[in-house]
Structures are given as C-alpha cells and as structure tokens.
mmCIF file of N, CA and C in Angstrom:
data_model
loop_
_atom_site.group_PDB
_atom_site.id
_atom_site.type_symbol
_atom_site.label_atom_id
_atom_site.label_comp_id
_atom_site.label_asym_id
_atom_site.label_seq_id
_atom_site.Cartn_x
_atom_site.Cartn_y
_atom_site.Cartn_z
ATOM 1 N N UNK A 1235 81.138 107.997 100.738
ATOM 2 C CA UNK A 1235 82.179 107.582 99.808
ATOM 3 C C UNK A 1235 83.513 108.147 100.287
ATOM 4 N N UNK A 1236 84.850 107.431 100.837
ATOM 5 C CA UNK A 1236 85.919 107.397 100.676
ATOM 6 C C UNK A 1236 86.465 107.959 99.383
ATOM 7 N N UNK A 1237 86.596 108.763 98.856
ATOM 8 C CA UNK A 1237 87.357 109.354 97.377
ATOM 9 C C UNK A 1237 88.209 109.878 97.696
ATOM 10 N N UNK A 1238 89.207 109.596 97.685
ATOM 11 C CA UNK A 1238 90.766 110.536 97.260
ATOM 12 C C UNK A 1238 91.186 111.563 96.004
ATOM 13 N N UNK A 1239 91.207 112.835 96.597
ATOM 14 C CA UNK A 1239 91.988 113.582 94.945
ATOM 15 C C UNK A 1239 92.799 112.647 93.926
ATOM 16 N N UNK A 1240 92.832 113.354 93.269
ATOM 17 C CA UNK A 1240 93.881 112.186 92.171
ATOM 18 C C UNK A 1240 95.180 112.608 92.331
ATOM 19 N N UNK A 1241 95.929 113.690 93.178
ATOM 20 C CA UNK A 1241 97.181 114.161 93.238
ATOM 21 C C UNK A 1241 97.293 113.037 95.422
ATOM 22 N N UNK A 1242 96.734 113.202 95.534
ATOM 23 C CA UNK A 1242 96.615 112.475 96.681
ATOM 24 C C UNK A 1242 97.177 110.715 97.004
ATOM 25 N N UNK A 1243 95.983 110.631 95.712
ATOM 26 C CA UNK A 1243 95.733 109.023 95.434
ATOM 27 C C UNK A 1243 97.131 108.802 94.845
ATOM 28 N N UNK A 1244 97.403 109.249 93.928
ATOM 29 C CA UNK A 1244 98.770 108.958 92.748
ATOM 30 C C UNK A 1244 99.915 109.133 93.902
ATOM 31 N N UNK A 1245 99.927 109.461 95.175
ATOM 32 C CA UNK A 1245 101.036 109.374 96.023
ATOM 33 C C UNK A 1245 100.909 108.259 96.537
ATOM 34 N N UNK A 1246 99.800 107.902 97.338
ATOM 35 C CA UNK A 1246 99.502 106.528 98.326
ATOM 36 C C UNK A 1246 99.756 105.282 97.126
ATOM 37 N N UNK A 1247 99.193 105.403 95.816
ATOM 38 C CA UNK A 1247 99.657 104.379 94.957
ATOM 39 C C UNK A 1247 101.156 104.008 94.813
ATOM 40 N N UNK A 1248 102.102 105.120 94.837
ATOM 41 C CA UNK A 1248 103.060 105.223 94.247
ATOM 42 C C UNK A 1248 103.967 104.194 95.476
ATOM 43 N N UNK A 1249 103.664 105.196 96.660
ATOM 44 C CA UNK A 1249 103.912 104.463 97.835
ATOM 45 C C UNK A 1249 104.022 103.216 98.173
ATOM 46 N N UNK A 1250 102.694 102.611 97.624
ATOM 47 C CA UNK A 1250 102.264 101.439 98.128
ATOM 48 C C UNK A 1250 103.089 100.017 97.081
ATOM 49 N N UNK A 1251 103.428 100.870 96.409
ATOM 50 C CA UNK A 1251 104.093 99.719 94.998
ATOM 51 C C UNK A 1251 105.712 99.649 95.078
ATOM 52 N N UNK A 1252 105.888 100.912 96.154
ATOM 53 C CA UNK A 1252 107.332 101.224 96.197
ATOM 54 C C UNK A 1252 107.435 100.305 98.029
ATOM 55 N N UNK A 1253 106.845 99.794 98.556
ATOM 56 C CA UNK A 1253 106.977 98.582 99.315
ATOM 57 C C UNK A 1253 107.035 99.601 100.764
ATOM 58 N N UNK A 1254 106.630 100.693 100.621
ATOM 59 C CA UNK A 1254 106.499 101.572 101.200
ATOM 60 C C UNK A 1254 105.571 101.977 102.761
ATOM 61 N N UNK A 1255 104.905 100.527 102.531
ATOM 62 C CA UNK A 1255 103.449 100.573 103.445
ATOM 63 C C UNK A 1255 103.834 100.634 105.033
ATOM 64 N N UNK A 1256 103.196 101.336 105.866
ATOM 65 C CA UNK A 1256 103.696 101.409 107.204
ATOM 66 C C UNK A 1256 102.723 100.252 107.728
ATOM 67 N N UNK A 1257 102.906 100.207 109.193
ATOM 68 C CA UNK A 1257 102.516 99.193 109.631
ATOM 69 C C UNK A 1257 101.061 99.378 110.128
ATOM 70 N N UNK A 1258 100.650 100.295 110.710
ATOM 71 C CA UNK A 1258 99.196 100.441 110.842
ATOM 72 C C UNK A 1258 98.370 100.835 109.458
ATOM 73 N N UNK A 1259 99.286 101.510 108.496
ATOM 74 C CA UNK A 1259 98.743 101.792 107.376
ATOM 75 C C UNK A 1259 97.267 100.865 107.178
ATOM 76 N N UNK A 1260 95.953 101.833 106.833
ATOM 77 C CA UNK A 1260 94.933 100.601 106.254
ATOM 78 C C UNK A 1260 95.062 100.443 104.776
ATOM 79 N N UNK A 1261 94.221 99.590 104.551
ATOM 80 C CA UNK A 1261 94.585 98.825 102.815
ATOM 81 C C UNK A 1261 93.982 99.944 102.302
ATOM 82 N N UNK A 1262 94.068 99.947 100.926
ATOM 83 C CA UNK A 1262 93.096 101.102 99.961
ATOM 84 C C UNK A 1262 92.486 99.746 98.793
ATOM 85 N N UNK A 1263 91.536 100.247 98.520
ATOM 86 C CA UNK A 1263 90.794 99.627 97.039
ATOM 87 C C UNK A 1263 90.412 100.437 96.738
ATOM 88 N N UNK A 1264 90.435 99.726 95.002
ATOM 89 C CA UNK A 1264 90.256 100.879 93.832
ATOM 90 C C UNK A 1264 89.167 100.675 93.104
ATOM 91 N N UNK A 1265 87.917 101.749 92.612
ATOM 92 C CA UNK A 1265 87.136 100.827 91.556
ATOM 93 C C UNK A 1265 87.246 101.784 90.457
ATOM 94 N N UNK A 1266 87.299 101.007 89.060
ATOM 95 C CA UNK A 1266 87.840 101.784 88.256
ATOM 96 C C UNK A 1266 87.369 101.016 86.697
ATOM 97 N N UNK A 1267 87.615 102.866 85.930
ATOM 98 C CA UNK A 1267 86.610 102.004 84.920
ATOM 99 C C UNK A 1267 87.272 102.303 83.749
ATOM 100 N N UNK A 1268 87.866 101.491 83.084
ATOM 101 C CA UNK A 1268 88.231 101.055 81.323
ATOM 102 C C UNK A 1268 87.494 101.069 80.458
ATOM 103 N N UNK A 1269 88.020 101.695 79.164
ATOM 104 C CA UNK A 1269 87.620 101.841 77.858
ATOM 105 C C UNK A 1269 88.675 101.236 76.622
ATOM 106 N N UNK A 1270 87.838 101.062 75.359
ATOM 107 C CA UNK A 1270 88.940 100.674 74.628
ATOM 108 C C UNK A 1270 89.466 102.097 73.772
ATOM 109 N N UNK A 1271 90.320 101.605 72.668
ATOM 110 C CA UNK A 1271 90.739 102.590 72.185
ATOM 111 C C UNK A 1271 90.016 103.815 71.576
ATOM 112 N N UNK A 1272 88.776 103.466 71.001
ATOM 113 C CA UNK A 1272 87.843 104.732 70.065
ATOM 114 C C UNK A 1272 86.365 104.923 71.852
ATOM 115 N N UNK A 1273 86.926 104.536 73.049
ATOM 116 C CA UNK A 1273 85.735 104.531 73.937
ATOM 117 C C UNK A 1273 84.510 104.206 73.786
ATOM 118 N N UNK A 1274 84.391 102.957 72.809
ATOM 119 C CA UNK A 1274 82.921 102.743 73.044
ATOM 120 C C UNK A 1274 83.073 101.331 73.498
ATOM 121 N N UNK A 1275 83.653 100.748 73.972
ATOM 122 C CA UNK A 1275 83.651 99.533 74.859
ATOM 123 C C UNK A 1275 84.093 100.200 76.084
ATOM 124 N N UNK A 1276 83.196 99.520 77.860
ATOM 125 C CA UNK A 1276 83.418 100.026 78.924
ATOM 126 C C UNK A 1276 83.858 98.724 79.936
ATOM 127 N N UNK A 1277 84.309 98.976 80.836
ATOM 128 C CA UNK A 1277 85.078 97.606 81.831
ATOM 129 C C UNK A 1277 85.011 98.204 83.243
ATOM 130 N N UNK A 1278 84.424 98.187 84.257
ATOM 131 C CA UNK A 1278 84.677 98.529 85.348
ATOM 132 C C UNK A 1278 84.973 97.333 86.170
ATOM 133 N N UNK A 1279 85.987 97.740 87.254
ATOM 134 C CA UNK A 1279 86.228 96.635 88.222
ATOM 135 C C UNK A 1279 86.754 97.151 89.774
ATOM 136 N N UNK A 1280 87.234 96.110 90.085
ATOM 137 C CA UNK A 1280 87.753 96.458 91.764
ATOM 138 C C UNK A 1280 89.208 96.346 92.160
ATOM 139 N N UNK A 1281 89.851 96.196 92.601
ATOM 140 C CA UNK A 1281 91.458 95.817 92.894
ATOM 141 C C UNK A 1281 91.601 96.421 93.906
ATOM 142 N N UNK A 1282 92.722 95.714 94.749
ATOM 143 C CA UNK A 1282 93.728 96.350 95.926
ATOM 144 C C UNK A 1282 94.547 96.782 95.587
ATOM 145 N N UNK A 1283 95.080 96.382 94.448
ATOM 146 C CA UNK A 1283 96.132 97.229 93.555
ATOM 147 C C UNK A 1283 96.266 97.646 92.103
ATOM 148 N N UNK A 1284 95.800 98.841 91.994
ATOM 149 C CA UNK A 1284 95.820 99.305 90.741
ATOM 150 C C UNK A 1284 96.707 99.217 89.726
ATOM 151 N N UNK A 1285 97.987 99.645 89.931
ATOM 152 C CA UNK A 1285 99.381 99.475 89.198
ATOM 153 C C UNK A 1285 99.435 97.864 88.425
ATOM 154 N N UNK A 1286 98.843 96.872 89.507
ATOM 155 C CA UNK A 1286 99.397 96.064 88.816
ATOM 156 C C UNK A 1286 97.863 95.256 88.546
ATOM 157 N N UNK A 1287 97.018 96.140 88.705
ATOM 158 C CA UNK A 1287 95.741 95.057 87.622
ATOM 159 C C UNK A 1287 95.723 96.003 86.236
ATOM 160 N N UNK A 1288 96.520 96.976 86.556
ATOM 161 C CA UNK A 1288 96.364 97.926 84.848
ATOM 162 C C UNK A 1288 97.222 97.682 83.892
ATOM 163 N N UNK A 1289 98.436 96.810 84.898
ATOM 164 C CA UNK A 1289 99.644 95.983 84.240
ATOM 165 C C UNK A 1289 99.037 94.937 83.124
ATOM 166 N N UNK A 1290 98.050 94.149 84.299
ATOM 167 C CA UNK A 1290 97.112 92.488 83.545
ATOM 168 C C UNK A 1290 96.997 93.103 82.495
ATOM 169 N N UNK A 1291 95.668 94.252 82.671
ATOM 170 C CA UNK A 1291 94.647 94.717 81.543
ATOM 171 C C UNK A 1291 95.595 94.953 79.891
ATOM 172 N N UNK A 1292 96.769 96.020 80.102
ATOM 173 C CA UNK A 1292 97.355 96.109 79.280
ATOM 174 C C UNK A 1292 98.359 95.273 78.430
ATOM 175 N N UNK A 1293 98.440 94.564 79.522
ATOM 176 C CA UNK A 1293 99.430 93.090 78.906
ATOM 177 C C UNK A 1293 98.577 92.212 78.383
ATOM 178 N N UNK A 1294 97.225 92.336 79.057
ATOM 179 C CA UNK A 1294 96.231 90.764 78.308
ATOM 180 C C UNK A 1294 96.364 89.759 78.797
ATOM 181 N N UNK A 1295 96.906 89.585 80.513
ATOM 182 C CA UNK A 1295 97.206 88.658 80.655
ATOM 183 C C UNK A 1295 96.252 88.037 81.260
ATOM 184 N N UNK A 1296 94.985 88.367 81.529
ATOM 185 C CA UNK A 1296 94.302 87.736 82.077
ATOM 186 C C UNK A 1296 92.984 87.276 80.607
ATOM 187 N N UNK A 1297 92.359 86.295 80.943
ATOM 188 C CA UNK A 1297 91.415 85.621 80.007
ATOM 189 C C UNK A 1297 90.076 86.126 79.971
ATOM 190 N N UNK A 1298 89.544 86.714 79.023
ATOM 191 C CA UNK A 1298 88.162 87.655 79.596
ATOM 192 C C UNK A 1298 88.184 88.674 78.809
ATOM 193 N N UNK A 1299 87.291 89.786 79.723
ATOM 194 C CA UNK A 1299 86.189 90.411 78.698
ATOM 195 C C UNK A 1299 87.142 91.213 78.302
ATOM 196 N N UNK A 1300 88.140 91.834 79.129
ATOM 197 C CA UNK A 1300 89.312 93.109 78.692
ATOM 198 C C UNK A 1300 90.235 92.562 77.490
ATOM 199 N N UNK A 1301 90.234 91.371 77.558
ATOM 200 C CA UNK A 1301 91.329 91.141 76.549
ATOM 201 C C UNK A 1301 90.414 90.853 75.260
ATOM 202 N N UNK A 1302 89.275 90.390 74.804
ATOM 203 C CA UNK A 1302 88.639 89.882 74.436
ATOM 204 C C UNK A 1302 88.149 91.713 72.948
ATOM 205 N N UNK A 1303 88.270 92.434 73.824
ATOM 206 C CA UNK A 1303 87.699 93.392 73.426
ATOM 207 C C UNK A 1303 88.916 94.510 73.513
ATOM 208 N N UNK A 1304 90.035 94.187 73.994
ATOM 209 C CA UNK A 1304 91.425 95.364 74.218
ATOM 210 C C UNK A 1304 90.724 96.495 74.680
ATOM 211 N N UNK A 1305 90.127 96.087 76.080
ATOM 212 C CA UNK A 1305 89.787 97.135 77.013
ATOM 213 C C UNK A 1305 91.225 97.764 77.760
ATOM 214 N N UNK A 1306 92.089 98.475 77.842
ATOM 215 C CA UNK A 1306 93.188 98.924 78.112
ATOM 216 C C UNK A 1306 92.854 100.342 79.156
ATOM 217 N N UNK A 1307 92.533 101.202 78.554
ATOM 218 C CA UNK A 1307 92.383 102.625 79.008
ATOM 219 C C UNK A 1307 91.993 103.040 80.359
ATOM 220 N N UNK A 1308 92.729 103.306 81.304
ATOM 221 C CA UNK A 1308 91.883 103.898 82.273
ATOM 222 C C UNK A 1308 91.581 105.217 82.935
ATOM 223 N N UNK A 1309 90.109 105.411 82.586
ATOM 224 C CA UNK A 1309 89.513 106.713 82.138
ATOM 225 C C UNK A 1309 88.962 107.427 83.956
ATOM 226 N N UNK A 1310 88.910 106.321 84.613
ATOM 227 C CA UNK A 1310 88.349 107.027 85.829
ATOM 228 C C UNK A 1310 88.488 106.058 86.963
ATOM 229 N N UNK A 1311 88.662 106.835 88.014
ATOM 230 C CA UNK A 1311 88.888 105.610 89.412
ATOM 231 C C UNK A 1311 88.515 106.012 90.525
ATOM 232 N N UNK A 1312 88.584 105.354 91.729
ATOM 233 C CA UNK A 1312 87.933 105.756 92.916
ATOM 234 C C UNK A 1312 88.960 105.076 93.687
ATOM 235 N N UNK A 1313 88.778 105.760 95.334
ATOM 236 C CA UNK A 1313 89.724 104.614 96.046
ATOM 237 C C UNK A 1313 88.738 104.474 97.631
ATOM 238 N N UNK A 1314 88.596 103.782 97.843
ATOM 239 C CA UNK A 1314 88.351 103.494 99.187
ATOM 240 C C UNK A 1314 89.010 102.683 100.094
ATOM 241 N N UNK A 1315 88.611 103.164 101.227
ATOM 242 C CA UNK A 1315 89.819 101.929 102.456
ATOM 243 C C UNK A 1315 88.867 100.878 102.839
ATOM 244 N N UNK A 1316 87.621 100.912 102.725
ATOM 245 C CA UNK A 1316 86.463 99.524 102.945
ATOM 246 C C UNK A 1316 86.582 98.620 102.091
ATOM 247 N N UNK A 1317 86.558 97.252 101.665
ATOM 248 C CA UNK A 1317 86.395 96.668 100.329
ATOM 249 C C UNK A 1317 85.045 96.482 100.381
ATOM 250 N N UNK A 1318 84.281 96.187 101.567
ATOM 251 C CA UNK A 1318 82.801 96.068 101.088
ATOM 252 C C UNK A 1318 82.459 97.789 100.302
ATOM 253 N N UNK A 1319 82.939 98.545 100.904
ATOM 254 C CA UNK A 1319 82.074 99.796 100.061
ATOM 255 C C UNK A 1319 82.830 99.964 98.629
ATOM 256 N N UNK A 1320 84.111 99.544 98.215
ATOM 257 C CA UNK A 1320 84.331 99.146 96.721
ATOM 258 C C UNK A 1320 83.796 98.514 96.112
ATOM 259 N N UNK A 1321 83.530 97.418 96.843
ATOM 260 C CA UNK A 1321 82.464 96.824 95.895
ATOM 261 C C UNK A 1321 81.257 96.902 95.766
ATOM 262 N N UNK A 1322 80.737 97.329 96.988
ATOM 263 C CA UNK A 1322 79.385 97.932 96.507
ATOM 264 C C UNK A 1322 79.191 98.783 95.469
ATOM 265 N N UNK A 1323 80.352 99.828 95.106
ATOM 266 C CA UNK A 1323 80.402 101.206 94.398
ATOM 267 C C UNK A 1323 80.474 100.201 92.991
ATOM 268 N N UNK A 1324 81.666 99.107 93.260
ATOM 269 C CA UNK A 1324 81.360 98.225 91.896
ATOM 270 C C UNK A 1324 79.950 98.049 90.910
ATOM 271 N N UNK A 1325 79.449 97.414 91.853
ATOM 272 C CA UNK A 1325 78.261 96.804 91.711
ATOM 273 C C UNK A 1325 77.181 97.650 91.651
ATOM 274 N N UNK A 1326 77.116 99.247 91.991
ATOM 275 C CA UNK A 1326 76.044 100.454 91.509
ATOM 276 C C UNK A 1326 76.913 100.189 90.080
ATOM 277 N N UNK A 1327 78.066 100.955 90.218
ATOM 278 C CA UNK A 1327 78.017 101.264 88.618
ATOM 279 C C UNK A 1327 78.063 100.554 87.698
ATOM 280 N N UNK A 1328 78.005 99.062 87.842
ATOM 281 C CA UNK A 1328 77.876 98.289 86.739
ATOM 282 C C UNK A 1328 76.216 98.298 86.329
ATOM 283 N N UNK A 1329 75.268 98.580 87.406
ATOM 284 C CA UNK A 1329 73.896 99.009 86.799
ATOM 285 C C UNK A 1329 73.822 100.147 86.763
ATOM 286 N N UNK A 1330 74.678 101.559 85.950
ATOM 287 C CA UNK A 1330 74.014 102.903 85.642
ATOM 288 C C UNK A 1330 74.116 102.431 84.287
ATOM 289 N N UNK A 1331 73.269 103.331 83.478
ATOM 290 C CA UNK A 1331 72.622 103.421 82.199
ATOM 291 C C UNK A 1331 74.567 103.851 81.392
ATOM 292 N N UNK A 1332 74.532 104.043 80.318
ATOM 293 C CA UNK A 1332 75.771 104.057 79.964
ATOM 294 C C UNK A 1332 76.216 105.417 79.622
ATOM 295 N N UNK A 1333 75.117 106.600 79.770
ATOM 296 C CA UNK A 1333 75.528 107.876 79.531
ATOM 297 C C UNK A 1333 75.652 108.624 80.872
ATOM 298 N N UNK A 1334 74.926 107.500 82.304
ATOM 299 C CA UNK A 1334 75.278 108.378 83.291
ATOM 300 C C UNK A 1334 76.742 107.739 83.852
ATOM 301 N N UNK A 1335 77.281 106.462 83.288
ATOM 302 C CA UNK A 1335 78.697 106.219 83.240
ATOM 303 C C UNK A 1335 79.671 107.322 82.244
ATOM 304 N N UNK A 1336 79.255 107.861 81.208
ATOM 305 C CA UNK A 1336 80.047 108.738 80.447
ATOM 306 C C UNK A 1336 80.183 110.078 81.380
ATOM 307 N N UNK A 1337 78.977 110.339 82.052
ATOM 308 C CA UNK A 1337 79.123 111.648 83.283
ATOM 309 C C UNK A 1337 79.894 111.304 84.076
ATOM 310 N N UNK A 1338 79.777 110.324 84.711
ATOM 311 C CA UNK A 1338 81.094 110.113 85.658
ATOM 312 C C UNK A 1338 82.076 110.552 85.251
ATOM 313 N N UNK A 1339 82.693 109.606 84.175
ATOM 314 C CA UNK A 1339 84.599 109.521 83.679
ATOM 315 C C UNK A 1339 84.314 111.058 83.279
ATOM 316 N N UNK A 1340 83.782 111.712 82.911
ATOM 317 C CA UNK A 1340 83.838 113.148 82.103
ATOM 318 C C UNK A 1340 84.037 114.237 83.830
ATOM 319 N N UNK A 1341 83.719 114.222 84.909
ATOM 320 C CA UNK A 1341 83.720 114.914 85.841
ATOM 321 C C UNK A 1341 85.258 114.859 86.370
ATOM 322 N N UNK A 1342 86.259 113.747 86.161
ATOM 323 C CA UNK A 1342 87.197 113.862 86.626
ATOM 324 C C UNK A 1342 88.171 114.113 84.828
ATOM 325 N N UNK A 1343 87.540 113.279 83.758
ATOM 326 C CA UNK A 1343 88.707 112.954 83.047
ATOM 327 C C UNK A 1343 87.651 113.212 81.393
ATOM 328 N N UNK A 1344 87.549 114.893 81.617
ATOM 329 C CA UNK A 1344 86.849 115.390 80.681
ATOM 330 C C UNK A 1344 86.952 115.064 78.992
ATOM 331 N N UNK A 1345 88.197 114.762 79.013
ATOM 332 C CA UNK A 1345 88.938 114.319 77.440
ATOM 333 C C UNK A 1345 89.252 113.082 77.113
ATOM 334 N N UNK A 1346 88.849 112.132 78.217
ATOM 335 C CA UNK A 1346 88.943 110.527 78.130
ATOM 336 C C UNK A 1346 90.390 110.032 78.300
ATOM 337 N N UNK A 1347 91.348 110.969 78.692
ATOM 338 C CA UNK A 1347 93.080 110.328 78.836
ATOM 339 C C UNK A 1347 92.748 109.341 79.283
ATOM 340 N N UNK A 1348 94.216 108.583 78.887
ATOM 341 C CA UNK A 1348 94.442 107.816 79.622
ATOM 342 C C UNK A 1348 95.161 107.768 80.910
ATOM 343 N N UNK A 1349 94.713 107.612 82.255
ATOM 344 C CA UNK A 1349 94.960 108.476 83.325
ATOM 345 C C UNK A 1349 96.429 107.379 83.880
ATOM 346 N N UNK A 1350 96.163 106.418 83.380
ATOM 347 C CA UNK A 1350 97.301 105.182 84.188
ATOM 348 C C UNK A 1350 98.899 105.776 83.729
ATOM 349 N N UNK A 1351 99.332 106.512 82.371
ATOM 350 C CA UNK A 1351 99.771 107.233 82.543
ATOM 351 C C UNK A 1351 100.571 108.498 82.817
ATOM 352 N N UNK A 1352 99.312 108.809 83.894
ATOM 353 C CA UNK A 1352 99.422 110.140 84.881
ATOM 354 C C UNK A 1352 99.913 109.266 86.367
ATOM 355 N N UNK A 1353 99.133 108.352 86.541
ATOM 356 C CA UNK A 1353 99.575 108.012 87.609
ATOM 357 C C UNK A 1353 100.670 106.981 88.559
ATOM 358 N N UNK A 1354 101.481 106.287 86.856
ATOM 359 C CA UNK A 1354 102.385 105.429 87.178
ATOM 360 C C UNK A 1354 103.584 105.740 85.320
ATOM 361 N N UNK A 1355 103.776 106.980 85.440
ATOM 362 C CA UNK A 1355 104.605 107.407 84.609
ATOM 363 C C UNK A 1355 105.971 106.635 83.965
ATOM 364 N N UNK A 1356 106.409 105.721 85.055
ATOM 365 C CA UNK A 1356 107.808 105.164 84.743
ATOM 366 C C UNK A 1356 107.028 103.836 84.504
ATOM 367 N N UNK A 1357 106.108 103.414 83.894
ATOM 368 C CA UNK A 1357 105.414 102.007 84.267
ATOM 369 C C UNK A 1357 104.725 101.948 82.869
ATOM 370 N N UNK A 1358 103.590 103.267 82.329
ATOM 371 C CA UNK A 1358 102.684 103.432 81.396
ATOM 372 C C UNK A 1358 103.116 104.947 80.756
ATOM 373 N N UNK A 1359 104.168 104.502 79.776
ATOM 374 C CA UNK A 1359 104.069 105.802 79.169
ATOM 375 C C UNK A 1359 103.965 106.028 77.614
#
C-alpha cells in the first residue's frame, strides 16, 4: 500500500489543485470514505481528485447514493500513485463487515471530523 501521512498528502493535494503539477510528477488517487451527519450512513469511493469530488459530494451535484442519503463527511482517505491498486483498495473495502470499516476511519480520525476541512481549509470550512 502506497499511503501518504495526512500532513504530506494535504500538501501534494493542495499542490495539485493549485495547477502546481511538475512534469514528470506521477498522478495520485484517492480512496476515501464518507459518512452522513449522525455516521451511520457509509460511502466509499475512488478519485484522482479529491478537492473536487468532495466539492460534488457536498454540493449534491452528482445523482446517487451520496446525495440520496447527504453522505457529505469525509472521515478517512488513502492515496496511492497506481489506480489499479486504488481500486483494488476500493473494492476490499467495500466488502469489510461495517465495524472493521469503523476501525479503519477510527485509526486515523478517532472522533469522526470532518477531515475535508483539515485538508482544503479555504474551500470547506
């Protein structure tokens, strides 16, 4: 697993939105997992760009299960530079049981914040 710290990651994001990308730079993907407001609805997914699929989620602009249910929150994330191994990581954790998904988000984001943000402050505050 490719994982980035979250003081790490929250730079290369910041970077990458600020048009910032060098030229050999490789891509990053994100897999990352949403809750609604009281956390008992869960949403995990994939993106190349976080900032602005947490934009969709919170705006509603897309048609589906997040809006359907005001899945908003994002409680935990990952980043990798493979997209096959994002999505593979997708696709484990959409089959763990739902309390070894609560261990996850609890190892990085013990109190359930909302981490989006922490990590795009002038964007989600």
């Amino acid at each position: 697993m490719d994982f980035t710290s979250r003081v790490d990651l929250r730079r290369v994001i910041l970077e990458r939105s600020e048009g910032s990308r060098r030229k050999n730079e490789v891509d990053m993907y994100y897999v990352y997992i949403l809750t609604n407001k009281t956390d008992k609805v869960m949403y995990i997914g994939e993106t190349n760009d976080l900032q602005r699929r947490l934009y969709e989620h919170k705006n509603e602009l897309i048609e589906g299960f997040t809006k359907k249910y005001h899945v908003h929150k994002l409680v935990y994330y990952e980043s990798y530079s493979n997209v096959k191994d994002a999505i593979s990581r997708e696709k484990s954790l959409k089959g763990l049981l739902r309390a070894r998904k609560n261990a996850l988000v609890e190892t990085m984001n013990p109190n359930w914040d909302d981490l989006s943000k922490e990590l795009f402050p002038d964007v989600f505050s």
